[in-house]
Rosetta silent file (secondary structure, phi, psi, omega in degrees, C-alpha in Angstrom):
SEQUENCE: MLNFYGRRSPRNTKLSELKKLESSTFFINHSKISELNKIIKLKKTVNLEIGFGEGLNIFHQSMKNKEIIFFGCDPYIKGSLNLKKEVEKNKMQNLFFSNLTFNEILVEKTKFFFETVTILFPDPWPKKKHKKRRLINKKFVENLSSITQDNANIIISTDCDNYLNQILYSFYINKDFILSTSFIGDEIINRFGIQVTKYYKKAKKRKKISYFLLFKKKKSKKIY
SCORE:     score description
SCORE:     0.000 S_00000001
   1 L     0.000  129.434 -178.740   14.640   -8.532  -23.287 S_00000001
   2 L  -102.139  175.192  179.969   14.256   -9.340  -26.941 S_00000001
   3 L   -69.953  167.635  178.247   11.745   -8.218  -29.504 S_00000001
   4 L   -65.025  137.704  178.147    8.274   -9.685  -29.892 S_00000001
   5 L  -110.932  126.841  176.405    8.221  -13.093  -31.593 S_00000001
   6 L   123.344 -176.590 -178.458    5.256  -14.058  -33.717 S_00000001
   7 L   -87.335  131.807 -175.103    2.465  -12.563  -35.805 S_00000001
   8 L   -83.876  -35.203 -177.040    1.049   -9.284  -34.479 S_00000001
   9 L  -111.254  143.915  176.392   -2.329   -9.182  -36.254 S_00000001
  10 L   -65.197  152.726  176.149   -4.919  -11.969  -36.586 S_00000001
  11 L   -62.608  147.445  177.763   -5.425  -13.405  -40.025 S_00000001
  12 L    68.645   16.981  174.726   -8.171  -11.760  -42.089 S_00000001
  13 L   -70.412  129.315 -178.685   -8.054   -8.544  -40.062 S_00000001
  14 L   -76.580  141.807  178.672   -9.533   -5.756  -42.155 S_00000001
  15 H   -60.382  -35.769  179.743   -7.404   -2.696  -42.828 S_00000001
  16 H   -63.341  -35.816  177.748  -10.386   -0.504  -41.941 S_00000001
  17 H   -65.328  -42.045  179.980  -10.515   -2.089  -38.471 S_00000001
  18 H   -65.682  -38.962  179.537   -6.840   -1.351  -37.888 S_00000001
  19 H   -66.182  -40.321  177.551   -7.246    2.264  -39.005 S_00000001
  20 H   -64.937  -38.594  178.297  -10.180    2.786  -36.636 S_00000001
  21 H   -64.420  -46.121 -178.919   -8.157    1.264  -33.822 S_00000001
  22 H   -59.729  -33.684 -177.213   -5.170    3.515  -34.552 S_00000001
  23 H   -85.659   -7.054 -178.671   -7.374    6.612  -34.438 S_00000001
  24 L   -69.062  140.753 -178.783   -9.025    5.670  -31.138 S_00000001
  25 L   -69.001  -22.278 -177.248   -8.177    7.938  -28.200 S_00000001
  26 L   -95.761   -1.974  175.998   -7.732    4.933  -25.904 S_00000001
  27 E   -98.825  122.666 -173.293   -5.298    3.092  -28.202 S_00000001
  28 E  -108.091  119.692  172.552   -1.727    4.187  -27.514 S_00000001
  29 L  -114.863 -168.936 -177.762    1.040    3.859  -30.086 S_00000001
  30 H   -54.782  -42.627 -174.224    4.468    5.518  -30.285 S_00000001
  31 H   -74.867  -13.486 -175.139    3.060    8.872  -31.296 S_00000001
  32 H  -110.783    6.884  179.145    0.488    8.961  -28.476 S_00000001
  33 H   -60.087  -38.663  179.416    2.594    8.113  -25.417 S_00000001
  34 H   -63.822  -33.510  177.389    2.836   11.816  -24.572 S_00000001
  35 H   -65.434  -39.738  178.659   -0.975   12.015  -24.651 S_00000001
  36 H   -63.510  -39.824  177.306   -1.206    9.199  -22.130 S_00000001
  37 H   -56.782  -40.964 -179.474    1.160   11.089  -19.834 S_00000001
  38 H   -69.459  -41.358 -176.526   -1.230   14.060  -19.905 S_00000001
  39 H   -61.748  -41.194 -173.415   -4.340   11.944  -19.360 S_00000001
  40 L  -100.979    8.103 -175.728   -3.069   10.261  -16.219 S_00000001
  41 L   -57.663  -39.276 -175.968   -1.031   13.150  -14.824 S_00000001
  42 L   -90.295   -0.995 -179.289   -3.611   13.978  -12.140 S_00000001
  43 L   -91.231  135.861  179.530   -4.337   10.365  -11.227 S_00000001
  44 L   -82.904  -27.959 -175.189   -2.628    8.865   -8.192 S_00000001
  45 L  -118.390  122.225  176.408   -3.221    5.268   -9.172 S_00000001
  46 E  -133.867  126.490 -179.420   -2.220    3.730  -12.481 S_00000001
  47 E  -112.678  149.556 -177.367   -2.071   -0.036  -13.034 S_00000001
  48 E  -123.010  137.608  169.127   -0.352   -1.948  -15.820 S_00000001
  49 E  -120.734  122.568 -179.041   -1.062   -5.333  -17.362 S_00000001
  50 E   -97.510  122.706 -177.712    1.696   -6.758  -19.546 S_00000001
  51 L    70.989   62.718 -173.768    0.476   -9.201  -22.198 S_00000001
  52 L   -78.425   -1.440  174.430   -3.269   -8.744  -21.608 S_00000001
  53 L    62.398 -125.222 -179.928   -4.192  -11.370  -24.229 S_00000001
  54 L   -80.264   -7.817  174.103   -7.856  -11.145  -25.178 S_00000001
  55 L    93.899    5.241 -175.148   -8.340   -8.393  -22.600 S_00000001
  56 H   -59.645  -50.142 -175.154  -10.676  -10.209  -20.198 S_00000001
  57 H   -68.895  -47.617 -177.226   -8.838   -9.406  -16.965 S_00000001
  58 H   -66.222  -32.793  176.487   -7.907   -5.781  -17.663 S_00000001
  59 H   -65.805  -46.956  179.810  -11.448   -5.047  -18.870 S_00000001
  60 H   -61.223  -43.786 -178.450  -12.967   -6.524  -15.715 S_00000001
  61 H   -62.596  -42.550 -177.779  -10.507   -4.657  -13.493 S_00000001
  62 H   -72.535  -29.340  175.872  -11.173   -1.309  -15.149 S_00000001
  63 H   -71.667  -35.600 -177.253  -14.953   -1.773  -14.970 S_00000001
  64 H   -79.123  -27.772 -175.531  -14.747   -2.632  -11.283 S_00000001
  65 L  -126.956   75.266 -172.653  -12.343    0.186  -10.358 S_00000001
  66 L   -73.361  -11.733  177.183  -13.351    3.229  -12.383 S_00000001
  67 L   -84.794   -5.881 -178.760  -11.331    5.604  -10.214 S_00000001
  68 L  -108.447  140.389  173.889   -8.122    3.861  -11.334 S_00000001
  69 E   -86.540  131.802  177.408   -6.408    4.230  -14.707 S_00000001
  70 E  -115.480  133.465  178.156   -5.546    0.896  -16.357 S_00000001
  71 E  -128.700  128.013  179.843   -2.974    0.577  -19.112 S_00000001
  72 E  -121.050  142.800  175.362   -2.304   -2.661  -20.979 S_00000001
  73 E  -126.560  134.018  177.932    0.398   -3.540  -23.467 S_00000001
  74 L  -160.390  117.370 -176.498    0.370   -6.505  -25.807 S_00000001
  75 L   -65.671  -19.390  178.257    2.008   -6.547  -29.247 S_00000001
  76 L   -82.945  123.175 -165.208   -0.609   -8.984  -30.572 S_00000001
  77 L   -77.243  -15.534 -174.603   -3.445   -6.801  -31.859 S_00000001
  78 H   -57.864  -44.078 -179.808   -6.415   -9.143  -31.341 S_00000001
  79 H   -63.317  -36.968  178.388   -6.900   -8.150  -27.713 S_00000001
  80 H   -64.919  -38.321  176.995   -6.824   -4.460  -28.607 S_00000001
  81 H   -64.320  -38.849  176.998   -9.575   -5.002  -31.172 S_00000001
  82 H   -64.356  -45.485 -177.186  -11.646   -6.752  -28.493 S_00000001
  83 H   -66.992  -34.584  178.729  -11.065   -3.984  -25.963 S_00000001
  84 H   -56.572  -44.280 -179.804  -11.951   -1.261  -28.458 S_00000001
  85 H   -63.337  -42.665 -177.526  -15.456   -2.707  -28.770 S_00000001
  86 H   -70.110  -39.713  178.788  -15.902   -2.936  -24.989 S_00000001
  87 H   -62.183  -44.148 -179.996  -14.593    0.568  -24.316 S_00000001
  88 H   -68.143  -42.452 -178.781  -16.963    2.060  -26.868 S_00000001
  89 H   -62.978  -41.131 -175.819  -19.908   -0.040  -25.716 S_00000001
  90 H   -98.959    3.644  178.669  -19.446    0.854  -22.047 S_00000001
  91 L    51.292   51.208 -175.951  -18.217    4.426  -22.628 S_00000001
  92 L   -80.235  146.728 -179.018  -15.161    3.804  -20.491 S_00000001
  93 L  -120.183   -2.379 -172.067  -12.774    6.588  -19.521 S_00000001
  94 L  -120.946   12.003 -178.643  -10.129    4.733  -17.511 S_00000001
  95 E  -121.513  124.804  177.988   -8.855    1.998  -19.837 S_00000001
  96 E  -131.741  149.717 -176.349   -6.024    2.472  -22.332 S_00000001
  97 E  -150.435  163.839 -171.005   -4.080   -0.140  -24.244 S_00000001
  98 E  -149.559  155.464  171.913   -1.265   -0.485  -26.721 S_00000001
  99 L   -98.289   12.319  173.483    0.409   -2.824  -29.163 S_00000001
 100 L   -74.731  146.921  172.846    3.795   -1.645  -27.915 S_00000001
 101 L   -77.728  165.425  177.319    5.938   -4.196  -26.132 S_00000001
 102 H   -57.786  -40.305 -178.998    7.006   -3.575  -22.551 S_00000001
 103 H   -64.763  -38.530  178.986   10.490   -2.801  -23.786 S_00000001
 104 H   -67.278  -35.021  177.721    9.178   -0.212  -26.260 S_00000001
 105 H   -65.783  -39.011  177.489    7.235    1.501  -23.492 S_00000001
 106 H   -61.046  -41.314  179.997   10.414    1.778  -21.442 S_00000001
 107 H   -62.182  -33.605 -178.632   12.169    3.444  -24.362 S_00000001
 108 H   -70.787  -14.064  177.259    9.373    6.010  -24.529 S_00000001
 109 L    55.756   61.582  176.795   10.252    7.059  -20.955 S_00000001
 110 L   -62.897  152.856 -172.392    6.757    7.470  -19.593 S_00000001
 111 L  -105.382   31.622  178.603    6.450    9.902  -16.707 S_00000001
 112 L  -138.308  162.451 -177.483    4.330    7.866  -14.348 S_00000001
 113 L  -121.952  141.906 -174.658    4.775    4.973  -11.942 S_00000001
 114 E   -91.014  145.119  178.394    2.543    1.958  -11.589 S_00000001
 115 E   -91.872  -36.012  176.848    0.928    0.780   -8.379 S_00000001
 116 E  -135.005  133.848  175.968    0.050   -2.715   -9.595 S_00000001
 117 E  -121.890  126.395 -177.751    1.588   -4.681  -12.461 S_00000001
 118 E  -116.896  132.063  178.025   -0.127   -7.873  -13.621 S_00000001
 119 E  -134.750  102.008 -175.647    1.450  -10.531  -15.857 S_00000001
 120 E  -101.366  117.418  175.995   -0.791  -13.547  -16.418 S_00000001
 121 L    50.274   60.829  174.072    0.730  -16.637  -18.017 S_00000001
 122 L   -62.569  152.246 -177.866    3.576  -15.092  -20.033 S_00000001
 123 L   -55.006  120.937 -176.459    4.818  -17.324  -22.841 S_00000001
 124 L   -76.973  -15.693 -176.974    7.014  -19.972  -21.121 S_00000001
 125 L    39.925   68.342 -171.418    9.093  -20.744  -24.225 S_00000001
 126 L   -65.749  -25.720 -179.333    9.680  -24.280  -22.901 S_00000001
 127 L   -70.193  139.486 -177.016   12.356  -25.323  -25.407 S_00000001
 128 H   -55.233  -41.356 -177.045   15.889  -24.807  -24.107 S_00000001
 129 H   -70.214  -13.820 -177.515   16.981  -22.904  -27.226 S_00000001
 130 H  -105.679   -2.505 -173.274   14.087  -20.443  -26.766 S_00000001
 131 H   -61.558  -25.579  178.589   14.406  -19.673  -23.048 S_00000001
 132 H   -66.837  -14.152  178.947   16.259  -16.443  -23.779 S_00000001
 133 H   -82.710   -9.610 -176.735   12.975  -15.162  -25.238 S_00000001
 134 L   -60.577  142.352 -178.259   11.214  -15.268  -21.867 S_00000001
 135 L   -67.034  -46.242 -170.162    9.883  -11.948  -20.648 S_00000001
 136 L   -93.413  114.707  177.777   10.820  -12.252  -16.981 S_00000001
 137 L  -150.775 -172.304 -177.320   14.514  -12.258  -16.207 S_00000001
 138 H   -56.438  -48.175 -178.253   17.047  -10.231  -14.208 S_00000001
 139 H   -65.436  -39.248  179.270   16.912   -7.192  -16.511 S_00000001
 140 H   -59.762  -44.777 -179.347   13.129   -7.235  -16.659 S_00000001
 141 H   -65.429  -37.513  175.730   12.850   -7.067  -12.861 S_00000001
 142 H   -60.468  -42.443  178.465   15.329   -4.178  -12.786 S_00000001
 143 H   -66.230  -38.707  176.760   13.120   -2.344  -15.283 S_00000001
 144 H   -58.841  -41.515 -179.225   10.028   -3.079  -13.204 S_00000001
 145 H   -61.605  -32.691 -176.545   11.697   -1.483  -10.219 S_00000001
 146 H   -77.157  -15.225 -176.596   12.305    1.701  -12.202 S_00000001
 147 L  -121.592   15.417 -179.920    8.623    2.184  -13.131 S_00000001
 148 E  -120.760  150.723  177.941    6.808    1.111   -9.956 S_00000001
 149 E   -75.475  165.554  168.983    5.891    2.942   -6.779 S_00000001
 150 E   -61.068  142.534 -179.390    7.002    1.948   -3.301 S_00000001
 151 E    68.015   15.474  178.770    4.781   -0.891   -2.008 S_00000001
 152 E   -63.578  149.821  176.594    3.717   -1.708   -5.580 S_00000001
 153 E   -99.532  131.129  173.551    2.114   -5.098   -6.222 S_00000001
 154 E  -116.667  112.633 -177.646    3.531   -7.370   -8.922 S_00000001
 155 E  -106.679  123.896 -177.868    1.139  -10.233   -9.731 S_00000001
 156 E  -133.558  139.280  175.052    2.479  -13.058  -11.878 S_00000001
 157 E  -129.675  148.675  175.445    1.032  -16.421  -12.865 S_00000001
 158 E  -157.034  153.781  174.635    2.542  -19.371  -14.723 S_00000001
 159 L  -114.638   14.797 -178.526    1.864  -23.072  -15.195 S_00000001
 160 L  -108.251  114.798 -176.934    5.472  -23.863  -16.138 S_00000001
 161 H   -59.220  -41.947 -178.589    7.592  -25.232  -13.265 S_00000001
 162 H   -65.857  -41.060  178.313   10.862  -24.282  -14.907 S_00000001
 163 H   -67.539  -37.340  176.558    9.687  -20.744  -15.587 S_00000001
 164 H   -54.700  -46.709  179.459    8.422  -20.504  -12.012 S_00000001
 165 H   -62.252  -40.109  179.402   11.941  -21.145  -10.744 S_00000001
 166 H   -65.705  -40.728  179.151   13.354  -18.514  -13.094 S_00000001
 167 H   -62.901  -48.993 -179.135   10.773  -15.948  -11.957 S_00000001
 168 H   -59.994  -42.993 -178.435   11.438  -16.572   -8.277 S_00000001
 169 H   -67.951  -40.822 -178.701   15.196  -16.352   -8.763 S_00000001
 170 H   -61.745  -38.310  177.571   15.005  -13.178  -10.869 S_00000001
 171 H   -76.956  -35.346 -178.992   13.081  -11.374   -8.121 S_00000001
 172 H   -61.242  -43.415 -176.214   15.203  -12.864   -5.339 S_00000001
 173 L   -78.998  -11.426 -178.710   18.477  -11.485   -6.676 S_00000001
 174 L   -76.065  -41.407  177.085   16.998   -8.030   -7.307 S_00000001
 175 L    76.769   -7.586  175.991   16.418   -7.175   -3.613 S_00000001
 176 L   -85.871  -13.236 -177.963   13.925   -4.378   -4.441 S_00000001
 177 E  -124.755  154.929  175.278   11.029   -6.813   -4.145 S_00000001
 178 E  -129.458  139.608  177.418    9.916   -9.354   -1.589 S_00000001
 179 E   -72.029  119.238 -176.995    7.727  -12.398   -2.180 S_00000001
 180 L   -76.257  137.233  174.281    4.535  -11.782   -0.230 S_00000001
 181 L  -108.994    3.093  179.036    3.224  -14.502    2.061 S_00000001
 182 L   -70.249  -35.736  177.965    0.104  -12.524    2.998 S_00000001
 183 L  -132.825  128.680 -175.608   -1.712  -13.895   -0.024 S_00000001
 184 L  -129.918  138.923  173.838   -0.759  -17.184   -1.689 S_00000001
 185 L    55.963 -123.892 -177.525   -2.084  -18.983   -4.774 S_00000001
 186 H   -62.818  -22.207  176.702   -5.861  -18.720   -5.103 S_00000001
 187 H   -62.252  -33.919  177.737   -5.894  -16.116   -2.332 S_00000001
 188 H   -66.874  -41.922  177.900   -4.223  -13.744   -4.798 S_00000001
 189 H   -57.517  -48.361 -177.661   -6.965  -14.430   -7.354 S_00000001
 190 H   -69.466  -41.710 -176.667   -9.659  -13.608   -4.810 S_00000001
 191 H   -65.189  -40.611 -175.255   -7.885  -10.619   -3.247 S_00000001
 192 H  -104.327    3.982  177.033   -7.211   -8.867   -6.550 S_00000001
 193 L    64.215   36.184 -179.951  -10.226  -10.127   -8.513 S_00000001
 194 L   -66.245  134.289 -178.741   -8.114  -11.860  -11.172 S_00000001
 195 L   -87.235  152.203  177.597  -10.279  -13.245  -13.975 S_00000001
 196 L   -75.568  106.100 -177.158  -10.121  -16.785  -15.335 S_00000001
 197 L   -88.323  174.669 -179.835   -8.323  -16.292  -18.631 S_00000001
 198 H   -59.175  -41.919 -176.512   -8.041  -18.581  -21.648 S_00000001
 199 H   -74.070  -29.442  174.852   -4.616  -19.835  -20.590 S_00000001
 200 H   -66.180  -41.673  178.588   -5.763  -20.503  -17.033 S_00000001
 201 H   -64.844  -39.382  178.508   -8.576  -22.626  -18.442 S_00000001
 202 H   -62.540  -42.417  179.463   -6.123  -24.454  -20.692 S_00000001
 203 H   -61.739  -42.557  178.715   -3.884  -25.231  -17.743 S_00000001
 204 H   -64.123  -41.281 -178.904   -6.825  -26.646  -15.790 S_00000001
 205 H   -63.391  -36.028  179.403   -7.933  -28.738  -18.762 S_00000001
 206 L   -86.489    3.232  179.226   -4.440  -30.223  -19.025 S_00000001
 207 L    59.379   39.526  176.350   -4.459  -30.748  -15.244 S_00000001
 208 L   -99.059  145.998  178.867   -1.423  -28.511  -14.801 S_00000001
 209 L   -77.581  129.892  175.164   -0.842  -26.551  -11.619 S_00000001
 210 L  -100.528  125.267 -179.253   -1.141  -22.784  -12.060 S_00000001
 211 E  -100.227  130.444  175.390    1.079  -20.770   -9.738 S_00000001
 212 E  -115.815  125.411 -175.832    0.076  -17.261   -8.692 S_00000001
 213 E  -119.684  144.472  175.337    2.775  -15.099   -7.114 S_00000001
 214 E  -125.402  118.759  175.497    2.603  -11.707   -5.424 S_00000001
 215 E  -109.158  139.433  177.601    5.732   -9.602   -5.067 S_00000001
 216 E  -111.859  135.136  176.953    5.773   -6.353   -3.083 S_00000001
 217 E   -80.724  134.041 -179.314    8.188   -3.558   -3.825 S_00000001
 218 L   -72.366  157.818  175.015   10.107   -2.412   -0.778 S_00000001
 219 L   -70.830  135.362  178.649   10.079    1.171    0.404 S_00000001
 220 L   -71.456  144.488  179.011   13.003    3.136   -0.947 S_00000001
 221 L   -82.239  126.793 -179.798   15.500    4.349    1.600 S_00000001
 222 L   -83.949  137.146  178.947   15.608    8.103    1.875 S_00000001
 223 L  -105.340  121.978 -178.274   19.002    9.747    1.990 S_00000001
 224 L  -102.877    0.000    0.000   19.236   12.857    4.148 S_00000001
């Protein structure tokens, strides 16, 4: 996994907005990871969304399931600014988000395990020379296994055929996960209440097929 590529903050973002975001209790940076551990210590269910974009899906999920803690990470700050407004407006207590990358969160060694991990339309990096920048690969799946509970759900969507093959292969060779056939394609959207995001709309407009995959983590074998 490589570092984030691209610009982290939208153009014309005011410094005052960034400072308010940094001071928010629901915005998690390097210095506040330990605080997040304390907040969710007593919660049995914690879900993660990697690359939450503008925040539409994670906001909807956290509003619908207030007994569950939701944590989102996305190095691009625009979505965090959007979520800050919604959290304050709705006085939410179960939604936290960060501009840390997934890799940075791993380094922080969080002390909790996720029940559901959602990754909607990760950057496909279609050019051959850029494919090494893709989020989902063999190492990524190994890391997912280390931070997820038994029977955890991994929901992934993509509209890139080549990336689809890479995703399927990366999970296949790991052996800790199995591709679920209980819910396929749009059934996954309906079952988990996935929201129609900007990139899903773009794919439809371009008449591209969007693939939704559900992987289940196997139960760990106990050694007696």
